[in-house]
Coordinates of C-alpha atoms in Angstrom, one line a residue:
M1 CA 16.7 119.6 171.2
N2 CA 14.4 120.7 175.1
L3 CA 11.4 122.4 173.3
R4 CA 9.9 123.9 176.6
H5 CA 6.9 125.6 175.3
A6 CA 3.5 125.5 175.2
T7 CA 3.1 128.3 172.7
P8 CA 2.7 127.9 169.2
V9 CA 5.4 125.4 167.8
L10 CA 6.8 124.6 164.1
A11 CA 6.5 121.1 163.3
I12 CA 9.1 118.8 164.9
S13 CA 9.7 117.1 162.1
A14 CA 11.0 120.8 160.1
L15 CA 12.8 122.1 163.9
M16 CA 14.3 118.3 163.9
A17 CA 16.7 119.1 160.8
A18 CA 18.3 121.3 162.6
C19 CA 20.3 117.8 163.7
A20 CA 20.2 115.7 160.3
D21 CA 20.0 116.8 156.9
D22 CA 18.6 114.4 154.8
P23 CA 20.2 111.6 153.3
E24 CA 23.0 111.3 150.1
P25 CA 20.5 110.7 147.6
V26 CA 21.7 109.9 144.2
F27 CA 21.3 111.8 141.5
E28 CA 22.0 111.9 138.0
A29 CA 23.6 115.8 136.6
P30 CA 20.5 118.6 137.1
E31 CA 20.6 121.0 134.3
E32 CA 23.6 123.9 134.4
E33 CA 21.5 126.6 134.9
N34 CA 20.1 124.5 139.0
R35 CA 24.1 124.7 139.9
H36 CA 23.1 128.6 140.8
L37 CA 22.9 129.0 144.6
N38 CA 20.3 131.4 146.0
I39 CA 20.9 132.9 148.9
L40 CA 19.4 135.3 151.3
Y41 CA 20.6 137.4 154.6
W42 CA 17.6 140.3 155.1
Q43 CA 20.3 142.0 157.1
A44 CA 22.5 143.2 153.5
V45 CA 26.2 143.0 153.0
S46 CA 27.9 146.6 154.0
I47 CA 32.2 145.2 154.0
V48 CA 33.3 141.4 152.9
N49 CA 36.3 141.8 155.7
P50 CA 35.2 140.8 158.8
Y51 CA 38.1 142.7 160.5
L52 CA 36.9 145.5 159.6
S53 CA 32.9 144.7 161.1
G54 CA 31.4 143.1 163.5
G55 CA 27.9 142.1 161.4
T56 CA 27.2 139.0 161.7
K57 CA 25.8 139.1 158.6
D58 CA 29.3 140.7 157.0
I59 CA 31.6 138.0 158.4
E60 CA 29.7 134.8 156.5
A61 CA 28.7 136.6 153.3
A62 CA 33.1 136.5 154.0
S63 CA 33.3 133.3 155.1
M64 CA 32.7 131.9 151.7
V65 CA 36.0 133.0 149.9
I66 CA 38.4 134.1 152.7
E67 CA 38.6 131.2 155.6
P68 CA 40.8 130.3 158.8
L69 CA 43.1 128.5 159.8
A70 CA 40.5 125.7 161.6
H71 CA 36.5 126.1 162.0
Y72 CA 34.3 124.8 164.4
D73 CA 31.3 122.2 163.4
E74 CA 28.1 121.9 164.4
N75 CA 28.6 120.7 166.9
G76 CA 31.2 123.1 168.5
G77 CA 34.4 121.5 167.4
M78 CA 37.6 122.1 165.9
T79 CA 38.2 120.7 162.1
P80 CA 41.1 122.1 160.2
V81 CA 40.3 124.0 157.1
L82 CA 43.8 125.9 155.9
A83 CA 45.9 123.6 158.5
A84 CA 46.7 120.1 158.3
E85 CA 45.8 119.4 161.5
I86 CA 44.7 121.1 165.2
P87 CA 47.2 121.2 167.2
T88 CA 47.6 120.4 170.7
L89 CA 50.3 119.2 173.5
E90 CA 50.2 115.5 172.2
N91 CA 50.9 116.3 169.1
G92 CA 53.4 119.1 170.0
G93 CA 51.6 121.5 168.1
V94 CA 51.6 124.0 171.7
A95 CA 54.4 124.0 173.5
E96 CA 54.7 121.8 176.9
D97 CA 54.7 126.5 178.2
L98 CA 51.5 127.0 176.8
R99 CA 53.5 130.0 175.8
S100 CA 52.9 129.3 171.3
I101 CA 50.5 127.4 169.4
T102 CA 52.8 126.5 166.8
W103 CA 49.8 125.8 163.3
K104 CA 51.1 123.2 159.8
L105 CA 49.2 124.6 157.1
K106 CA 48.3 122.2 153.8
T107 CA 50.8 122.2 151.1
D108 CA 48.2 122.1 147.8
V109 CA 46.3 125.7 148.8
L110 CA 46.3 128.4 145.8
W111 CA 44.1 131.6 146.2
S112 CA 41.9 132.1 143.5
D113 CA 44.5 134.2 141.9
G114 CA 46.7 131.4 141.8
T115 CA 49.5 132.8 143.8
P116 CA 50.7 129.7 146.3
F117 CA 49.2 130.4 150.1
T118 CA 51.9 130.6 152.9
A119 CA 52.5 131.2 156.2
H120 CA 53.0 134.5 155.4
D121 CA 49.9 135.5 155.0
V122 CA 49.0 133.7 157.7
A123 CA 51.6 136.3 160.0
F124 CA 50.4 139.3 157.7
S125 CA 47.1 138.9 159.0
G126 CA 47.8 139.0 162.6
A127 CA 49.9 142.1 161.9
Y128 CA 46.9 143.9 160.0
C129 CA 44.9 142.9 162.8
L130 CA 47.0 143.4 165.5
D131 CA 48.3 146.8 164.2
E132 CA 47.2 149.5 166.6
Q133 CA 45.6 151.7 164.4
A134 CA 43.3 149.4 162.0
G135 CA 40.5 149.7 164.4
C136 CA 40.5 145.8 163.6
A137 CA 37.4 144.1 165.3
S138 CA 38.7 140.0 165.9
L139 CA 41.2 142.2 168.0
A140 CA 40.0 140.2 171.4
S141 CA 41.0 136.6 169.5
F142 CA 44.8 137.9 169.0
A143 CA 43.9 138.6 173.6
D144 CA 47.7 138.1 174.4
V145 CA 50.0 137.6 170.7
T146 CA 52.9 138.8 171.1
A147 CA 54.0 137.6 167.5
V148 CA 52.6 135.7 164.4
E149 CA 55.8 133.9 162.7
A150 CA 56.3 132.0 159.0
I151 CA 58.4 129.5 160.6
D152 CA 58.9 128.2 156.6
D153 CA 56.2 128.5 153.9
H154 CA 53.9 126.0 155.4
T155 CA 54.9 126.2 159.2
V156 CA 53.4 129.5 160.9
R157 CA 54.2 130.2 165.8
I158 CA 51.7 132.2 166.7
T159 CA 53.7 133.5 170.4
F160 CA 51.6 134.9 173.5
Q161 CA 52.7 136.8 176.5
V162 CA 51.4 134.7 179.0
A163 CA 50.8 130.4 179.4
K164 CA 47.5 130.4 176.9
P165 CA 45.7 126.6 178.3
W166 CA 43.4 128.0 175.4
P167 CA 45.5 129.1 172.7
Y168 CA 43.1 128.7 169.7
G169 CA 41.8 132.4 169.5
P170 CA 43.6 133.5 166.5
F171 CA 42.4 131.9 163.3
V172 CA 39.9 129.5 164.2
G173 CA 36.3 130.4 163.1
S174 CA 34.7 133.1 160.8
L175 CA 35.6 135.8 162.9
S176 CA 39.7 135.9 162.2
P177 CA 40.2 134.4 158.5
I178 CA 43.4 135.4 156.3
I179 CA 43.3 137.7 153.7
Q180 CA 46.2 137.3 151.0
R181 CA 49.5 139.2 152.0
E182 CA 50.1 140.5 148.0
Q183 CA 46.1 142.4 148.0
F184 CA 46.7 143.7 151.3
Q185 CA 50.2 144.4 152.1
D186 CA 49.5 148.5 151.5
C187 CA 45.8 148.2 154.0
L188 CA 47.6 148.2 157.4
G189 CA 46.9 150.8 160.0
T190 CA 44.5 154.2 159.3
R191 CA 45.0 152.8 155.8
A192 CA 42.6 149.8 156.5
Q193 CA 39.1 151.3 155.8
E194 CA 40.2 153.5 152.7
C195 CA 40.8 150.1 150.8
T196 CA 37.7 149.6 149.1
E197 CA 38.8 147.6 146.5
Q198 CA 39.8 144.8 149.0
N199 CA 37.5 145.2 151.0
F200 CA 35.0 144.5 148.6
G201 CA 36.5 141.9 146.6
P202 CA 38.9 139.8 149.1
I203 CA 41.6 137.2 146.7
G204 CA 40.3 133.8 149.1
T205 CA 41.3 129.8 149.1
G206 CA 38.0 129.2 149.9
P207 CA 35.4 127.4 147.3
F208 CA 34.1 130.9 145.3
K209 CA 34.9 133.6 144.5
V210 CA 33.9 138.0 144.6
D211 CA 32.9 139.4 140.8
D212 CA 31.2 141.6 141.5
F213 CA 30.2 143.7 144.9
R214 CA 27.2 146.4 145.8
A215 CA 26.9 147.6 149.5
N216 CA 24.6 147.7 151.1
D217 CA 22.3 145.0 147.9
V218 CA 23.7 142.5 146.9
I219 CA 26.6 139.9 146.0
N220 CA 26.9 138.2 143.3
Y221 CA 30.0 134.8 143.8
S222 CA 31.6 131.6 141.0
A223 CA 33.3 128.9 142.4
N224 CA 37.0 129.4 142.9
E225 CA 38.6 127.2 139.8
L226 CA 41.3 126.4 141.9
Y227 CA 39.3 125.1 145.2
R228 CA 41.7 122.6 146.9
E229 CA 38.7 120.0 147.6
P230 CA 37.9 118.1 143.9
G231 CA 35.0 118.8 142.8
K232 CA 33.6 121.4 144.9
P233 CA 32.3 122.9 145.4
W234 CA 29.2 122.2 143.6
F235 CA 27.7 125.3 142.4
R236 CA 29.1 127.3 140.0
T237 CA 27.7 130.7 140.6
A238 CA 26.0 131.8 144.1
T239 CA 23.8 135.1 144.2
F240 CA 24.2 136.2 147.4
K241 CA 20.7 139.5 148.6
G242 CA 20.4 141.1 151.1
G243 CA 17.8 143.7 152.0
G244 CA 13.9 143.0 152.9
D245 CA 12.4 141.6 156.6
A246 CA 12.7 138.2 157.6
A247 CA 8.7 137.1 157.8
S248 CA 10.0 137.9 153.8
A249 CA 13.3 136.2 153.1
A250 CA 11.6 133.1 155.3
R251 CA 8.5 133.3 152.4
A252 CA 11.6 133.4 149.1
V253 CA 12.5 129.8 151.0
L254 CA 9.0 127.9 152.4
E255 CA 6.7 128.9 150.2
T256 CA 7.4 131.1 146.2
G257 CA 11.0 129.1 146.3
E258 CA 12.5 132.2 145.1
Y259 CA 15.6 131.1 147.2
D260 CA 17.7 128.4 147.8
Y261 CA 18.5 129.4 151.9
A262 CA 17.6 132.2 153.7
W263 CA 19.4 133.4 157.7
N264 CA 18.3 134.4 160.2
L265 CA 14.3 133.9 160.3
Q266 CA 13.6 135.8 163.2
V267 CA 9.4 135.6 162.4
E268 CA 6.8 135.1 164.5
P269 CA 6.2 131.2 165.6
E270 CA 2.8 131.4 164.0
V271 CA 3.9 132.8 161.4
L272 CA 6.5 130.5 160.1
E273 CA 4.9 127.6 160.6
Q274 CA 2.0 128.5 158.5
M275 CA 4.8 128.7 155.7
V276 CA 5.5 125.8 156.3
A277 CA 2.7 124.0 155.2
A278 CA 3.2 125.1 152.3
G279 CA 5.8 122.2 151.9
K280 CA 8.8 124.3 149.4
G281 CA 11.2 123.8 152.4
Q282 CA 12.6 122.6 155.4
V283 CA 13.5 125.1 158.9
L284 CA 16.6 125.1 160.6
M285 CA 17.6 125.4 164.1
G286 CA 20.1 124.7 166.8
F287 CA 20.7 126.5 170.1
G288 CA 24.4 127.5 170.4
S289 CA 24.9 130.6 172.8
Q290 CA 23.1 133.8 170.7
V291 CA 21.2 136.2 173.5
E292 CA 19.0 138.8 172.8
R293 CA 19.7 141.2 175.1
L294 CA 19.6 145.2 176.0
M295 CA 22.8 147.0 175.8
V296 CA 22.5 149.5 178.5
N297 CA 24.8 152.8 177.7
Q298 CA 27.5 154.2 180.5
T299 CA 28.3 157.2 178.5
N300 CA 25.9 160.5 177.8
D301 CA 24.2 160.0 174.8
D302 CA 23.4 163.2 174.7
S303 CA 23.4 165.0 170.9
N304 CA 24.4 168.1 171.9
L305 CA 27.9 166.4 173.1
G306 CA 29.7 166.5 170.0
D307 CA 32.4 165.1 170.1
R308 CA 32.0 164.0 173.1
R309 CA 28.9 162.0 172.2
S310 CA 28.7 158.2 174.0
L311 CA 32.2 158.5 174.3
Y312 CA 33.1 156.8 177.6
L313 CA 36.8 159.7 178.2
D314 CA 38.7 157.6 181.6
G315 CA 34.5 157.2 183.1
T316 CA 34.5 161.2 183.3
N317 CA 31.7 160.9 180.5
A318 CA 29.0 158.9 183.1
H319 CA 25.2 158.5 182.0
P320 CA 23.0 161.4 183.9
F321 CA 20.8 158.0 184.7
L322 CA 22.1 154.9 183.5
S323 CA 25.1 155.2 185.4
D324 CA 22.4 154.7 188.6
P325 CA 22.8 150.8 189.9
A326 CA 19.0 150.9 190.8
V327 CA 17.8 152.1 187.4
R328 CA 19.5 149.4 186.1
R329 CA 18.1 146.9 187.9
A330 CA 14.5 148.2 188.2
L331 CA 15.0 147.7 183.9
S332 CA 15.4 144.1 184.1
L333 CA 13.4 143.3 186.8
A334 CA 10.4 145.2 185.0
I335 CA 10.7 142.7 182.0
D336 CA 8.3 139.6 181.6
R337 CA 11.1 137.5 179.7
Q338 CA 8.2 134.7 179.4
V339 CA 6.0 136.9 177.2
L340 CA 8.5 137.9 175.1
V341 CA 9.2 134.6 173.9
D342 CA 6.2 133.6 174.0
T343 CA 4.9 135.9 171.3
G344 CA 8.3 136.4 169.5
Y345 CA 9.8 133.0 169.2
G346 CA 8.2 130.1 170.4
A347 CA 10.2 127.0 170.3
A348 CA 13.2 128.9 168.7
G349 CA 13.6 131.5 171.9
R350 CA 14.4 130.5 176.1
T351 CA 13.9 132.2 178.5
T352 CA 17.3 133.7 180.6
C353 CA 19.3 135.3 182.6
N354 CA 22.4 135.2 181.6
I355 CA 24.9 136.3 178.7
V356 CA 26.9 132.9 178.0
P357 CA 23.1 130.2 178.1
A358 CA 26.1 127.8 177.0
P359 CA 28.1 125.6 177.2
V360 CA 27.0 123.9 180.2
P361 CA 30.2 124.4 182.2
Y362 CA 29.9 128.2 181.8
A363 CA 25.9 128.8 182.2
S364 CA 26.1 130.7 185.9
V365 CA 23.1 129.6 187.3
A366 CA 23.6 132.9 189.6
N367 CA 21.5 134.8 188.3
E368 CA 17.6 132.9 187.7
A369 CA 15.2 135.2 189.5
C370 CA 15.2 137.3 186.5
K371 CA 12.5 134.8 185.1
I372 CA 10.5 135.8 187.2
P373 CA 9.0 138.7 186.8
D374 CA 9.1 141.7 189.6
P375 CA 7.9 145.5 188.6
A376 CA 7.0 146.0 192.4
E377 CA 10.8 145.7 193.8
A378 CA 11.2 148.0 190.4
N379 CA 8.9 150.2 192.0
R380 CA 10.3 150.2 195.3
I381 CA 14.6 149.8 194.4
L382 CA 13.8 153.8 192.3
D383 CA 11.3 155.2 195.3
Q384 CA 14.3 154.5 197.0
A385 CA 17.0 156.0 195.4
G386 CA 14.9 158.7 194.7
W387 CA 12.7 158.7 191.2
V388 CA 10.1 160.3 192.5
R389 CA 6.9 160.0 190.1
G390 CA 5.7 164.0 188.0
Q391 CA 2.3 164.4 187.4
D392 CA 2.4 162.8 184.0
G393 CA 3.8 159.4 186.1
V394 CA 7.3 160.0 184.5
R395 CA 10.0 159.1 187.7
A396 CA 13.2 162.5 187.8
K397 CA 15.3 163.1 190.5
D398 CA 17.3 166.5 190.6
G399 CA 15.5 167.8 187.3
V400 CA 16.9 164.6 186.0
R401 CA 14.0 162.3 183.9
L402 CA 13.8 158.7 183.0
S403 CA 13.1 159.2 179.6
I404 CA 14.8 156.8 177.5
L405 CA 15.8 156.5 173.7
Y406 CA 15.5 152.6 173.3
Q407 CA 16.3 151.4 169.6
T408 CA 17.1 148.6 167.1
S409 CA 17.7 147.1 163.7
T410 CA 14.5 147.2 161.8
N411 CA 12.6 143.8 162.2
S412 CA 8.3 142.2 163.3
V413 CA 9.6 140.1 166.2
R414 CA 12.0 143.2 167.4
Q415 CA 9.2 145.5 166.4
G416 CA 7.6 144.0 169.0
T417 CA 9.9 142.6 171.5
Q418 CA 9.9 146.5 172.2
A419 CA 6.4 147.7 171.9
L420 CA 6.8 145.0 175.2
I421 CA 9.2 146.7 177.2
K422 CA 7.5 150.0 176.6
Q423 CA 4.6 148.4 178.5
M424 CA 6.0 147.3 181.2
W425 CA 8.9 150.4 181.6
E426 CA 5.9 152.5 181.6
A427 CA 4.4 150.9 184.2
I428 CA 7.2 151.1 186.5
G429 CA 7.7 155.6 185.6
I430 CA 10.1 154.7 183.0
E431 CA 9.1 157.5 179.7
T432 CA 10.5 154.8 176.4
E433 CA 10.3 155.9 173.2
L434 CA 10.9 153.8 170.4
R435 CA 13.4 153.7 167.4
N436 CA 13.9 151.1 164.8
I437 CA 17.2 151.3 162.4
D438 CA 17.8 149.7 159.0
A439 CA 19.5 146.4 159.7
A440 CA 22.1 147.0 157.4
V441 CA 22.3 150.1 158.7
F442 CA 22.5 149.4 162.3
F443 CA 25.1 146.4 162.5
G444 CA 27.1 148.1 159.1
A445 CA 31.0 148.9 158.9
D446 CA 30.6 152.9 158.1
P447 CA 32.3 153.9 160.8
A448 CA 31.0 157.5 159.6
S449 CA 27.7 156.9 160.1
P450 CA 26.0 157.6 163.6
D451 CA 23.3 154.8 163.6
T452 CA 24.9 151.8 164.3
F453 CA 25.3 149.5 166.9
Q454 CA 28.9 150.5 168.2
K455 CA 28.2 155.0 167.1
F456 CA 25.0 154.0 170.3
Y457 CA 23.9 157.0 170.4
A458 CA 20.8 156.2 172.4
D459 CA 20.1 155.0 175.4
V460 CA 19.8 151.4 175.5
Q461 CA 19.6 149.0 172.1
M462 CA 18.7 145.6 171.3
Y463 CA 20.4 142.8 169.1
T464 CA 21.8 139.1 169.3
N465 CA 25.4 138.2 170.2
N466 CA 27.3 135.3 170.8
F467 CA 30.9 133.7 170.8
Q468 CA 32.2 130.8 168.0
G469 CA 33.6 127.4 169.8
T470 CA 32.3 126.4 173.0
D471 CA 35.1 128.9 174.9
P472 CA 33.9 132.0 176.5
E473 CA 37.5 133.4 176.5
V474 CA 37.6 135.9 173.6
Y475 CA 34.5 136.5 173.5
M476 CA 34.8 138.0 177.7
A477 CA 38.2 139.4 176.0
G478 CA 35.9 142.0 174.1
W479 CA 35.0 143.5 177.1
V480 CA 36.8 145.0 179.1
C481 CA 38.0 148.6 179.9
A482 CA 40.0 149.1 177.1
R483 CA 37.6 147.7 174.4
N484 CA 35.3 150.8 175.2
P485 CA 34.7 152.0 170.7
G486 CA 35.1 155.9 170.2
P487 CA 37.4 157.7 166.7
H488 CA 40.7 155.9 168.5
N489 CA 39.5 152.6 167.2
Q490 CA 37.7 153.1 163.9
W491 CA 34.7 152.5 166.5
L492 CA 35.1 148.8 166.6
G493 CA 35.6 148.3 170.1
T494 CA 33.5 145.1 170.9
N495 CA 33.0 146.8 175.0
I496 CA 29.6 148.5 173.1
P497 CA 27.8 149.3 176.8
R498 CA 31.1 150.8 178.0
G499 CA 30.6 149.1 181.1
C500 CA 33.9 149.3 183.1
S501 CA 35.0 147.2 186.0
D502 CA 38.3 146.2 187.5
E503 CA 37.4 143.0 188.8
F504 CA 36.1 142.0 185.5
D505 CA 39.4 143.2 183.7
A506 CA 41.7 141.2 186.2
L507 CA 39.3 137.9 185.7
V508 CA 39.7 138.2 182.1
E509 CA 43.4 138.1 182.0
E510 CA 43.1 135.4 185.2
L511 CA 40.9 133.5 182.4
S512 CA 43.5 133.1 179.4
I513 CA 45.7 131.3 182.0
T514 CA 43.9 129.1 183.6
P515 CA 43.8 125.6 182.0
P516 CA 39.9 123.8 181.2
G517 CA 38.4 122.4 184.3
E518 CA 36.8 123.6 187.8
D519 CA 38.7 126.7 187.9
R520 CA 38.0 127.8 184.5
S521 CA 34.4 127.4 185.0
R522 CA 34.3 129.1 187.6
I523 CA 36.1 132.2 186.3
G524 CA 33.4 132.5 183.2
K525 CA 30.8 131.6 185.1
R526 CA 32.1 134.7 187.1
L527 CA 32.9 136.6 184.2
N528 CA 28.8 136.4 183.3
D529 CA 27.8 137.7 186.5
I530 CA 29.6 141.2 186.5
I531 CA 27.4 142.1 182.8
V532 CA 24.9 140.4 184.2
Q533 CA 24.5 141.4 188.3
E534 CA 26.0 145.1 186.6
Q535 CA 23.3 145.2 184.6
F536 CA 25.4 146.7 182.3
M537 CA 23.8 144.1 179.3
I538 CA 20.1 142.8 180.3
P539 CA 19.8 139.2 179.0
L540 CA 16.0 139.1 177.5
I541 CA 16.1 135.2 175.5
W542 CA 18.3 132.7 174.4
R543 CA 17.7 132.2 171.0
A544 CA 18.3 128.9 168.7
A545 CA 19.5 130.1 165.2
V546 CA 16.9 129.7 162.8
S547 CA 17.1 129.4 158.8
A548 CA 15.3 127.8 156.2
R549 CA 16.1 125.4 153.3
S550 CA 14.6 124.9 149.9
N551 CA 13.7 120.7 150.0
S552 CA 15.8 120.6 146.8
L553 CA 19.1 121.7 149.1
K554 CA 21.4 119.2 150.6
G555 CA 24.2 119.0 151.9
V556 CA 23.4 121.7 154.4
R557 CA 24.4 121.7 158.3
M558 CA 22.9 123.7 160.9
N559 CA 25.9 125.6 162.1
P560 CA 25.3 128.3 165.9
W561 CA 28.9 127.4 166.9
D562 CA 29.8 129.4 163.5
S563 CA 29.5 130.8 160.1
E564 CA 26.3 129.7 159.0
L565 CA 28.4 128.8 155.5
W566 CA 30.8 127.1 157.1
N567 CA 30.3 123.6 154.6
I568 CA 29.0 125.4 151.9
A569 CA 31.7 123.5 150.0
D570 CA 29.8 120.9 150.2
W571 CA 25.9 121.9 149.3
H572 CA 24.4 120.3 146.3
R573 CA 21.3 119.7 144.5

């Protein structure tokens, strides 16, 4: 772990808890009341179905209940979950022509209602997401899939329309778990959002089951007595609380000891350091592919447009000034990323000019100039493009003012970042209005809400995104032109900036048929470069995943490549 920053940092011993948990202790069975697990995600959960939400908090809450065929482990490698093994060319699971992958399933798995888990559930889960009217948030995981078929009760074959050197998109990682066919069979297509009972309380094969769910508040779980691994989960009940803010979540573990685990501690480094000093918990940290970035809206978000607002509409609804590459480039040039890291992240952040900062084979070096701010060049570019300062200092052209509505979720670090960027942009003549939205709403799954990040009723918005595992194919496929959010996909499209590049789309197709090696690496880097150099997204900070556990909680293996709760069945005191 390369901790390069000279700003206030956390105790190294606390940070290194990400790399190695405490040795397994010898312990006596505690009192029964100690077998309750308290988890705090300050972004409250809105739904327990990851197919209908792009919010990490929803995906991770669901991962305690419904499982994929395989997880990514803490090192980014695949490990079987519901599958008996990982299919490969060598074991015959991947076809020689690379046009299909066959998964052998474990034979001793039951759903929590006592019915057998079978390949028919896997096939149904594929049909559920692939339904064109469903608006599946995980659709990019199923790129090029033509069929998901149950060969027998414990064998499922996924067929692709092209040769797929990386066939591990569907059902690997927490984005695309298996849902029970019997429970969801009446929830296909446009009915998916209507199935509240199913979406709030899915029957699962995982270590826990949902007892009670109050949206945007709390989930109460109990142990799945039919879980396939004897003696697991160790905890008999769990509470997954949402709300508050990152600092209060950190305090609840590190200072007061009210909670066992707190997620996504986007807290100023000096504040977190003081909390660690209380001695009640440890900070866990791991760098994966998380990048805090600005999404730059390529469509017109004018509220006067009514139901055309922020829709791509085949490119006919361009943003009045962010469609100008000069403006987008100036926005990036004006930002001092190191200041953002120093003030808000410390050792948990690194400046980056890439949307894909890791792993190394996919990390481009073509954009490093962004690490040095250049407001003089930003001013020159805007002058040359005809954006002239008015008497109030704000630039305008042809009656259009450079006035930006910049939104993000409510969080002290993010509001601090917003304030700094506002100053940097105003120094080059761009007026900036700041807005923050409660995280449970901003990252929520309600297609009727005007305040979700998918609706993007603003000019610029900021949040962190990442991909699961160590291959970016599925991630990149989410930004093709066709994945623009809108009513046609229940606002669950993943191309949030609404940028569109024919070269990008063509390269995504090429990546999907290119085997691992130099060519795949080259294509992956070029895809990153298109997004960055077009400034559809402006990368700011390569963020570590930062969470906290109480000193009494053992078995946690910090995982920046999948759900942080991926091995919750192994957690204990």
